[in-house]
């Protein structure tokens, strides 16, 4: 007889769960062809570390370089599609909601691929690369005149425009962070998918779930600081594991 693909206890927890929360990181978009942060940055950008570019200091020091890095990433993610990991998470949400259960997707990613895949209850902890805001006023800006300047200028105040993402050393959006803590505290099952668990405060969400008594499931081909604490560690690519898990539990 074939080994069950998943521990029956995990399947049982998921079938009984009223609230399920998922935290995703760059690994969930890896199979869409989006480089993760821990991979060497491909092409033009392999001589910079993200931590050295994704900061307000880097932007003030060289706004053109930082704007161009994000423009390159924006183009890259516009050209890729959600992979089976994204679609499985959207399906998990549908399966739970049709049973009157609750599903919350908390993402560190700024690539908009969960939204493209059909997920709806998404908490964007670190913003979204498809949105642009004024560096000085903080207001979202949908369009701006092409003056040939890089970065472009805010039409309202003339200040620089920047991507609507959270940089290192910047506070996370308060409402998003509070909703994420709440989801981690109330859920019965918490997934950590495709994240190295090195960036705070996102990395503390699975710990908060553990402390609140949730079953924690990690989906990652590699070990992370969370692995020894997770109840279930599903080692492999999310694009393979998640569709199989959704099928085993709900179909
Ligand atoms: C904050 C948006 C309060 C932008 C990102 C000292 C000074 C100042 C701050 C700090 C400090 N020490 C610590 C901090 C806090 C700091 C921090 O955590 N630093 C780290 C480096 C130690 N955090 C912050 O600054 C946060 N703000 O704390 O505010 C404050 C304010 C002032 C001063 C102090 C505190 C803001 C953090 C948000 C930064 N913005 N992104 C952008 O995208 O450009 S972070 C960015 O990097 C991502 O969003 C994500 O969070 C992180 C990358 O992590 P992962 O997503 O996990 O990706 P990674 O590549 O690391 O791992 C991929 C994983 O996938 C791997 O495990 C791999 O095995 C796996 N994988 C690969 N393939 C697959 C797979 N898994 C499944 N399937 C596959 N196929």
Tab-separated table of C-alpha atoms and ligand atoms in Angstrom:
chain	number	residue	atom	x	y	z
A	1	UNK	CA	0.000	0.000	0.000
A	2	UNK	CA	1.330	3.488	-0.854
A	3	UNK	CA	2.476	5.574	2.076
A	4	UNK	CA	-0.160	8.315	2.648
A	5	UNK	CA	1.292	11.491	1.124
A	6	UNK	CA	0.429	13.414	4.262
A	7	UNK	CA	0.157	12.510	7.951
A	8	UNK	CA	-3.514	11.591	8.615
A	9	UNK	CA	-3.372	13.784	11.739
A	10	UNK	CA	-2.569	16.823	9.581
A	11	UNK	CA	-5.456	16.032	7.234
A	12	UNK	CA	-7.740	15.637	10.238
A	13	UNK	CA	-6.655	18.994	11.750
A	14	UNK	CA	-7.314	20.755	8.433
A	15	UNK	CA	-10.745	19.162	7.989
A	16	UNK	CA	-11.740	20.308	11.489
A	17	UNK	CA	-10.116	23.780	11.450
A	18	UNK	CA	-12.466	26.755	11.653
A	19	UNK	CA	-9.689	29.328	11.087
A	20	UNK	CA	-6.644	28.688	8.909
A	21	UNK	CA	-3.849	31.253	8.429
A	22	UNK	CA	-0.974	31.130	5.946
A	23	UNK	CA	2.228	33.198	5.890
A	24	UNK	CA	4.056	33.206	2.551
A	25	UNK	CA	7.496	34.416	1.514
A	26	UNK	CA	9.458	34.613	-1.711
A	27	UNK	CA	9.673	30.818	-2.001
A	28	UNK	CA	5.989	30.605	-2.971
A	29	UNK	CA	6.794	32.640	-6.105
A	30	UNK	CA	10.042	30.790	-6.899
A	31	UNK	CA	8.288	28.346	-9.248
A	32	UNK	CA	6.844	31.319	-11.142
A	33	UNK	CA	10.404	32.335	-11.965
A	34	UNK	CA	10.648	35.201	-9.456
A	35	UNK	CA	14.096	35.114	-7.809
A	36	UNK	CA	13.962	34.783	-4.023
A	37	UNK	CA	15.980	37.101	-1.811
A	38	UNK	CA	18.365	34.376	-0.773
A	39	UNK	CA	19.109	33.457	-4.390
A	40	UNK	CA	21.797	35.518	-6.021
A	41	UNK	CA	19.960	38.350	-7.736
A	42	UNK	CA	19.881	37.444	-11.411
A	43	UNK	CA	21.381	39.503	-14.184
A	44	UNK	CA	22.072	43.187	-13.692
A	45	UNK	CA	21.431	43.102	-9.967
A	46	UNK	CA	23.765	40.378	-8.814
A	47	UNK	CA	26.205	42.887	-7.336
A	48	UNK	CA	23.759	44.296	-4.766
A	49	UNK	CA	22.202	42.775	-1.663
A	50	UNK	CA	18.445	43.450	-1.303
A	51	UNK	CA	19.070	44.662	2.249
A	52	UNK	CA	21.329	47.356	0.729
A	53	UNK	CA	18.733	48.497	-1.820
A	54	UNK	CA	15.429	48.063	0.046
A	55	UNK	CA	16.020	50.899	2.538
A	56	UNK	CA	15.066	54.591	2.695
A	57	UNK	CA	18.767	55.416	3.137
A	58	UNK	CA	19.625	53.653	-0.145
A	59	UNK	CA	16.806	55.550	-1.861
A	60	UNK	CA	17.993	58.921	-0.534
A	61	UNK	CA	21.572	58.060	-1.493
A	62	UNK	CA	20.771	56.869	-5.018
A	63	UNK	CA	17.062	57.242	-5.871
A	64	UNK	CA	17.676	56.411	-9.540
A	65	UNK	CA	19.342	53.058	-8.729
A	66	UNK	CA	16.635	52.032	-6.276
A	67	UNK	CA	13.798	53.137	-8.592
A	68	UNK	CA	15.384	51.200	-11.484
A	69	UNK	CA	15.774	48.060	-9.306
A	70	UNK	CA	12.065	48.163	-8.554
A	71	UNK	CA	11.164	48.981	-12.172
A	72	UNK	CA	13.139	45.874	-13.200
A	73	UNK	CA	11.351	43.747	-10.587
A	74	UNK	CA	7.951	45.222	-11.536
A	75	UNK	CA	8.508	44.299	-15.172
A	76	UNK	CA	9.676	40.833	-14.150
A	77	UNK	CA	6.607	40.068	-12.039
A	78	UNK	CA	4.271	41.553	-14.679
A	79	UNK	CA	5.677	38.967	-17.080
A	80	UNK	CA	5.162	35.890	-14.901
A	81	UNK	CA	2.094	33.922	-13.825
A	82	UNK	CA	0.984	32.461	-10.517
A	83	UNK	CA	2.248	28.896	-10.062
A	84	UNK	CA	0.394	25.873	-8.613
A	85	UNK	CA	1.350	26.975	-5.089
A	86	UNK	CA	-0.537	30.259	-5.505
A	87	UNK	CA	-3.539	28.539	-7.096
A	88	UNK	CA	-3.617	25.865	-4.364
A	89	UNK	CA	-3.784	28.586	-1.693
A	90	UNK	CA	-6.652	30.267	-3.556
A	91	UNK	CA	-8.392	26.857	-3.727
A	92	UNK	CA	-7.789	26.250	-0.005
A	93	UNK	CA	-9.525	29.574	0.689
A	94	UNK	CA	-12.505	28.575	-1.489
A	95	UNK	CA	-12.791	25.140	0.115
A	96	UNK	CA	-12.772	26.599	3.624
A	97	UNK	CA	-15.120	29.473	2.881
A	98	UNK	CA	-17.732	27.207	1.227
A	99	UNK	CA	-17.785	25.332	4.546
A	100	UNK	CA	-18.276	28.538	6.533
A	101	UNK	CA	-14.677	28.467	7.767
A	102	UNK	CA	-12.184	31.345	7.668
A	103	UNK	CA	-8.915	31.642	5.712
A	104	UNK	CA	-6.339	34.439	5.984
A	105	UNK	CA	-3.388	34.785	3.640
A	106	UNK	CA	-0.553	36.889	5.070
A	107	UNK	CA	2.182	37.587	2.544
A	108	UNK	CA	5.627	39.168	2.743
A	109	UNK	CA	5.736	39.215	-1.042
A	110	UNK	CA	5.165	42.389	-3.025
A	111	UNK	CA	4.695	40.613	-6.393
A	112	UNK	CA	0.867	40.624	-6.459
A	113	UNK	CA	0.810	36.958	-7.556
A	114	UNK	CA	-1.594	35.828	-4.796
A	115	UNK	CA	-4.130	38.380	-6.023
A	116	UNK	CA	-3.599	37.269	-9.627
A	117	UNK	CA	-4.165	33.638	-8.531
A	118	UNK	CA	-7.595	34.489	-7.101
A	119	UNK	CA	-6.882	34.691	-3.370
A	120	UNK	CA	-9.084	37.336	-1.773
A	121	UNK	CA	-8.459	37.665	1.968
A	122	UNK	CA	-4.850	38.830	1.540
A	123	UNK	CA	-2.816	40.807	4.101
A	124	UNK	CA	0.113	42.506	2.325
A	125	UNK	CA	2.613	42.960	5.160
A	126	UNK	CA	5.261	44.586	2.973
A	127	UNK	CA	3.151	46.424	0.391
A	128	UNK	CA	2.818	45.837	-3.328
A	129	UNK	CA	5.299	46.628	-6.092
A	130	UNK	CA	2.485	47.464	-8.505
A	131	UNK	CA	1.559	50.503	-6.400
A	132	UNK	CA	3.547	53.770	-6.321
A	133	UNK	CA	3.485	56.483	-3.665
A	134	UNK	CA	4.976	59.902	-2.996
A	135	UNK	CA	8.176	59.568	-0.916
A	136	UNK	CA	7.383	62.805	0.953
A	137	UNK	CA	3.588	62.751	1.335
A	138	UNK	CA	3.024	58.980	1.478
A	139	UNK	CA	0.001	59.306	-0.820
A	140	UNK	CA	-0.609	56.712	-3.527
A	141	UNK	CA	-0.024	58.047	-7.037
A	142	UNK	CA	-1.702	56.319	-9.994
A	143	UNK	CA	-0.181	58.362	-12.829
A	144	UNK	CA	2.451	61.015	-13.364
A	145	UNK	CA	3.739	63.128	-16.295
A	146	UNK	CA	6.774	61.633	-18.050
A	147	UNK	CA	9.351	64.355	-17.495
A	148	UNK	CA	12.177	61.969	-18.348
A	149	UNK	CA	13.359	62.097	-14.725
A	150	UNK	CA	14.166	58.891	-12.774
A	151	UNK	CA	12.607	58.514	-10.256
A	152	UNK	CA	9.539	60.363	-11.594
A	153	UNK	CA	8.159	63.264	-9.574
A	154	UNK	CA	4.947	63.473	-7.541
A	155	UNK	CA	2.465	65.579	-9.570
A	156	UNK	CA	1.148	67.106	-6.342
A	157	UNK	CA	4.309	68.155	-4.521
A	158	UNK	CA	7.192	67.516	-6.896
A	159	UNK	CA	8.876	65.077	-4.509
A	160	UNK	CA	10.251	61.719	-5.633
A	161	UNK	CA	7.925	58.800	-6.285
A	162	UNK	CA	8.755	55.415	-4.713
A	163	UNK	CA	7.309	51.904	-4.790
A	164	UNK	CA	4.550	51.305	-2.209
A	165	UNK	CA	6.571	48.674	-0.364
A	166	UNK	CA	7.963	48.509	3.191
A	167	UNK	CA	11.740	48.952	3.299
A	168	UNK	CA	14.087	47.688	6.017
A	169	UNK	CA	13.934	50.035	8.974
A	170	UNK	CA	10.388	51.173	8.026
A	171	UNK	CA	7.286	50.365	10.042
A	172	UNK	CA	4.821	47.882	8.569
A	173	UNK	CA	1.291	49.145	7.806
A	174	UNK	CA	-0.319	49.141	11.268
A	175	UNK	CA	-3.693	47.731	10.211
A	176	UNK	CA	-2.116	44.921	8.176
A	177	UNK	CA	0.223	43.959	11.015
A	178	UNK	CA	-2.556	43.945	13.613
A	179	UNK	CA	-4.755	41.814	11.359
A	180	UNK	CA	-1.862	39.396	10.880
A	181	UNK	CA	-1.220	39.054	14.638
A	182	UNK	CA	-4.962	38.464	15.178
A	183	UNK	CA	-5.107	35.801	12.446
A	184	UNK	CA	-2.078	34.035	13.970
A	185	UNK	CA	-3.639	34.101	17.434
A	186	UNK	CA	-7.096	32.768	16.535
A	187	UNK	CA	-6.246	30.095	13.962
A	188	UNK	CA	-6.134	26.367	14.634
A	189	UNK	CA	-3.700	25.700	11.786
A	190	UNK	CA	-0.913	28.097	10.690
A	191	UNK	CA	1.137	27.470	7.542
A	192	UNK	CA	4.561	29.018	6.914
A	193	UNK	CA	5.221	28.620	3.194
A	194	UNK	CA	8.387	29.551	1.289
A	195	UNK	CA	9.974	31.830	3.844
A	196	UNK	CA	13.418	31.682	5.425
A	197	UNK	CA	11.911	33.282	8.533
A	198	UNK	CA	14.701	35.824	8.907
A	199	UNK	CA	12.821	39.101	8.620
A	200	UNK	CA	10.886	40.572	11.539
A	201	UNK	CA	8.173	41.088	12.539
A	202	UNK	CA	6.789	38.586	9.945
A	203	UNK	CA	9.028	35.805	11.279
A	204	UNK	CA	7.320	36.043	14.688
A	205	UNK	CA	3.857	35.274	13.337
A	206	UNK	CA	4.304	31.470	13.292
A	207	UNK	CA	5.723	31.720	16.834
A	208	UNK	CA	2.646	33.660	17.965
A	209	UNK	CA	0.469	30.946	16.418
A	210	UNK	CA	2.454	28.232	18.215
A	211	UNK	CA	2.118	30.069	21.530
A	212	UNK	CA	-1.632	30.397	20.972
A	213	UNK	CA	-1.887	26.629	20.548
A	214	UNK	CA	-2.173	26.345	16.764
A	215	UNK	CA	-0.826	23.465	14.718
A	216	UNK	CA	2.082	24.900	12.695
A	217	UNK	CA	2.905	23.462	9.280
A	218	UNK	CA	6.012	24.499	7.341
A	219	UNK	CA	6.298	24.037	3.569
A	220	UNK	CA	9.861	24.581	2.394
A	221	UNK	CA	12.485	22.468	0.578
A	222	UNK	CA	15.063	23.666	3.115
A	223	UNK	CA	15.216	23.811	6.910
A	224	UNK	CA	14.620	27.159	8.578
A	225	UNK	CA	14.735	28.399	12.207
A	226	UNK	CA	11.041	27.431	12.409
A	227	UNK	CA	11.519	23.804	11.306
A	228	UNK	CA	12.340	22.332	14.747
A	229	UNK	CA	9.252	24.013	16.225
A	230	UNK	CA	6.748	23.128	13.504
A	231	UNK	CA	4.315	20.251	14.193
A	232	UNK	CA	4.574	19.237	10.532
A	233	UNK	CA	7.481	20.014	8.202
A	234	UNK	CA	6.592	19.270	4.573
A	235	UNK	CA	9.977	19.426	2.851
A	236	UNK	CA	9.667	20.176	-0.841
A	237	UNK	CA	8.549	22.777	-3.353
A	238	UNK	CA	5.262	24.473	-2.485
A	239	UNK	CA	4.121	24.136	-6.109
A	240	UNK	CA	4.078	20.363	-5.656
A	241	UNK	CA	3.124	19.989	-1.998
A	242	UNK	CA	0.212	22.444	-1.716
A	243	UNK	CA	-1.910	21.153	-4.635
A	244	UNK	CA	-1.497	17.593	-3.329
A	245	UNK	CA	-2.415	18.649	0.208
A	246	UNK	CA	-5.543	20.551	-0.899
A	247	UNK	CA	-6.613	17.503	-2.908
A	248	UNK	CA	-5.957	15.101	-0.016
A	249	UNK	CA	-7.941	17.208	2.463
A	250	UNK	CA	-10.871	18.609	0.503
A	251	UNK	CA	-11.333	16.755	-2.755
B	1	LIG	C1	10.543	46.957	11.197
B	1	LIG	C2	9.599	44.515	0.794
B	1	LIG	C3	10.258	48.396	13.035
B	1	LIG	C4	10.586	45.246	-0.049
B	1	LIG	C5	10.870	43.475	2.597
B	1	LIG	C6	18.359	46.599	12.715
B	1	LIG	C7	18.012	47.846	12.234
B	1	LIG	C8	16.774	48.099	11.680
B	1	LIG	C9	15.841	47.080	11.609
B	1	LIG	C10	16.211	45.843	12.096
B	1	LIG	C11	17.443	45.586	12.650
B	1	LIG	N1	17.473	44.275	13.016
B	1	LIG	C12	16.306	43.700	12.710
B	1	LIG	C13	15.529	44.641	12.176
B	1	LIG	C14	14.201	44.482	11.715
B	1	LIG	C15	14.254	44.272	10.209
B	1	LIG	C16	14.754	42.873	9.926
B	1	LIG	O1	14.043	41.924	10.199
B	1	LIG	N2	15.977	42.756	9.375
B	1	LIG	C17	16.500	41.439	9.077
B	1	LIG	C18	17.368	41.518	7.807
B	1	LIG	C19	17.295	40.957	10.284
B	1	LIG	N3	12.891	44.425	9.818
B	1	LIG	C20	12.471	45.613	9.388
B	1	LIG	O2	13.175	46.567	9.200
B	1	LIG	C21	10.964	45.704	9.196
B	1	LIG	N4	10.476	46.879	9.877
B	1	LIG	O3	11.018	46.110	11.894
B	1	LIG	O4	10.035	48.151	11.679
B	1	LIG	C22	11.624	49.017	13.113
B	1	LIG	C23	11.808	50.243	12.544
B	1	LIG	C24	13.068	50.852	12.669
B	1	LIG	C25	14.112	50.198	13.328
B	1	LIG	C26	13.913	48.920	13.870
B	1	LIG	C27	12.657	48.314	13.749
B	1	LIG	C28	10.636	45.824	7.722
B	1	LIG	C29	10.984	44.525	7.045
B	1	LIG	C30	10.377	44.526	5.643
B	1	LIG	C31	11.462	44.721	4.624
B	1	LIG	N5	10.874	44.572	3.275
B	1	LIG	N6	10.249	43.362	1.410
B	1	LIG	C32	11.036	44.439	-1.212
B	1	LIG	O5	10.518	43.341	-1.453
B	1	LIG	O6	11.926	44.952	-1.930
B	1	LIG	S1	11.616	42.127	3.259
B	1	LIG	C33	11.799	40.958	2.068
B	1	LIG	O7	12.807	40.072	2.506
B	1	LIG	C34	10.595	40.072	1.884
B	1	LIG	O8	9.393	40.778	1.939
B	1	LIG	C35	10.718	39.034	2.961
B	1	LIG	O9	10.159	39.493	4.152
B	1	LIG	C36	12.213	38.976	3.112
B	1	LIG	C37	12.761	37.806	2.318
B	1	LIG	O10	12.434	36.700	3.045
B	1	LIG	P1	11.679	35.490	2.350
B	1	LIG	O11	10.412	35.951	1.763
B	1	LIG	O12	11.644	34.432	3.366
B	1	LIG	O13	12.605	35.082	1.138
B	1	LIG	P2	14.012	34.358	1.221
B	1	LIG	O14	14.634	34.515	-0.113
B	1	LIG	O15	14.731	34.824	2.460
B	1	LIG	O16	13.661	32.836	1.477
B	1	LIG	C38	13.001	32.112	0.492
B	1	LIG	C39	12.617	30.792	1.141
B	1	LIG	O17	11.850	30.045	0.196
B	1	LIG	C40	13.816	29.939	1.521
B	1	LIG	O18	13.593	29.407	2.816
B	1	LIG	C41	13.786	28.810	0.478
B	1	LIG	O19	14.243	27.594	1.006
B	1	LIG	C42	12.321	28.739	0.172
B	1	LIG	N7	11.990	28.209	-1.158
B	1	LIG	C43	12.718	28.281	-2.304
B	1	LIG	N8	12.024	27.689	-3.307
B	1	LIG	C44	10.848	27.246	-2.768
B	1	LIG	C45	10.821	27.582	-1.410
B	1	LIG	N9	9.785	27.291	-0.608
B	1	LIG	C46	8.746	26.634	-1.148
B	1	LIG	N10	8.691	26.280	-2.453
B	1	LIG	C47	9.720	26.569	-3.292
B	1	LIG	N11	9.655	26.204	-4.570
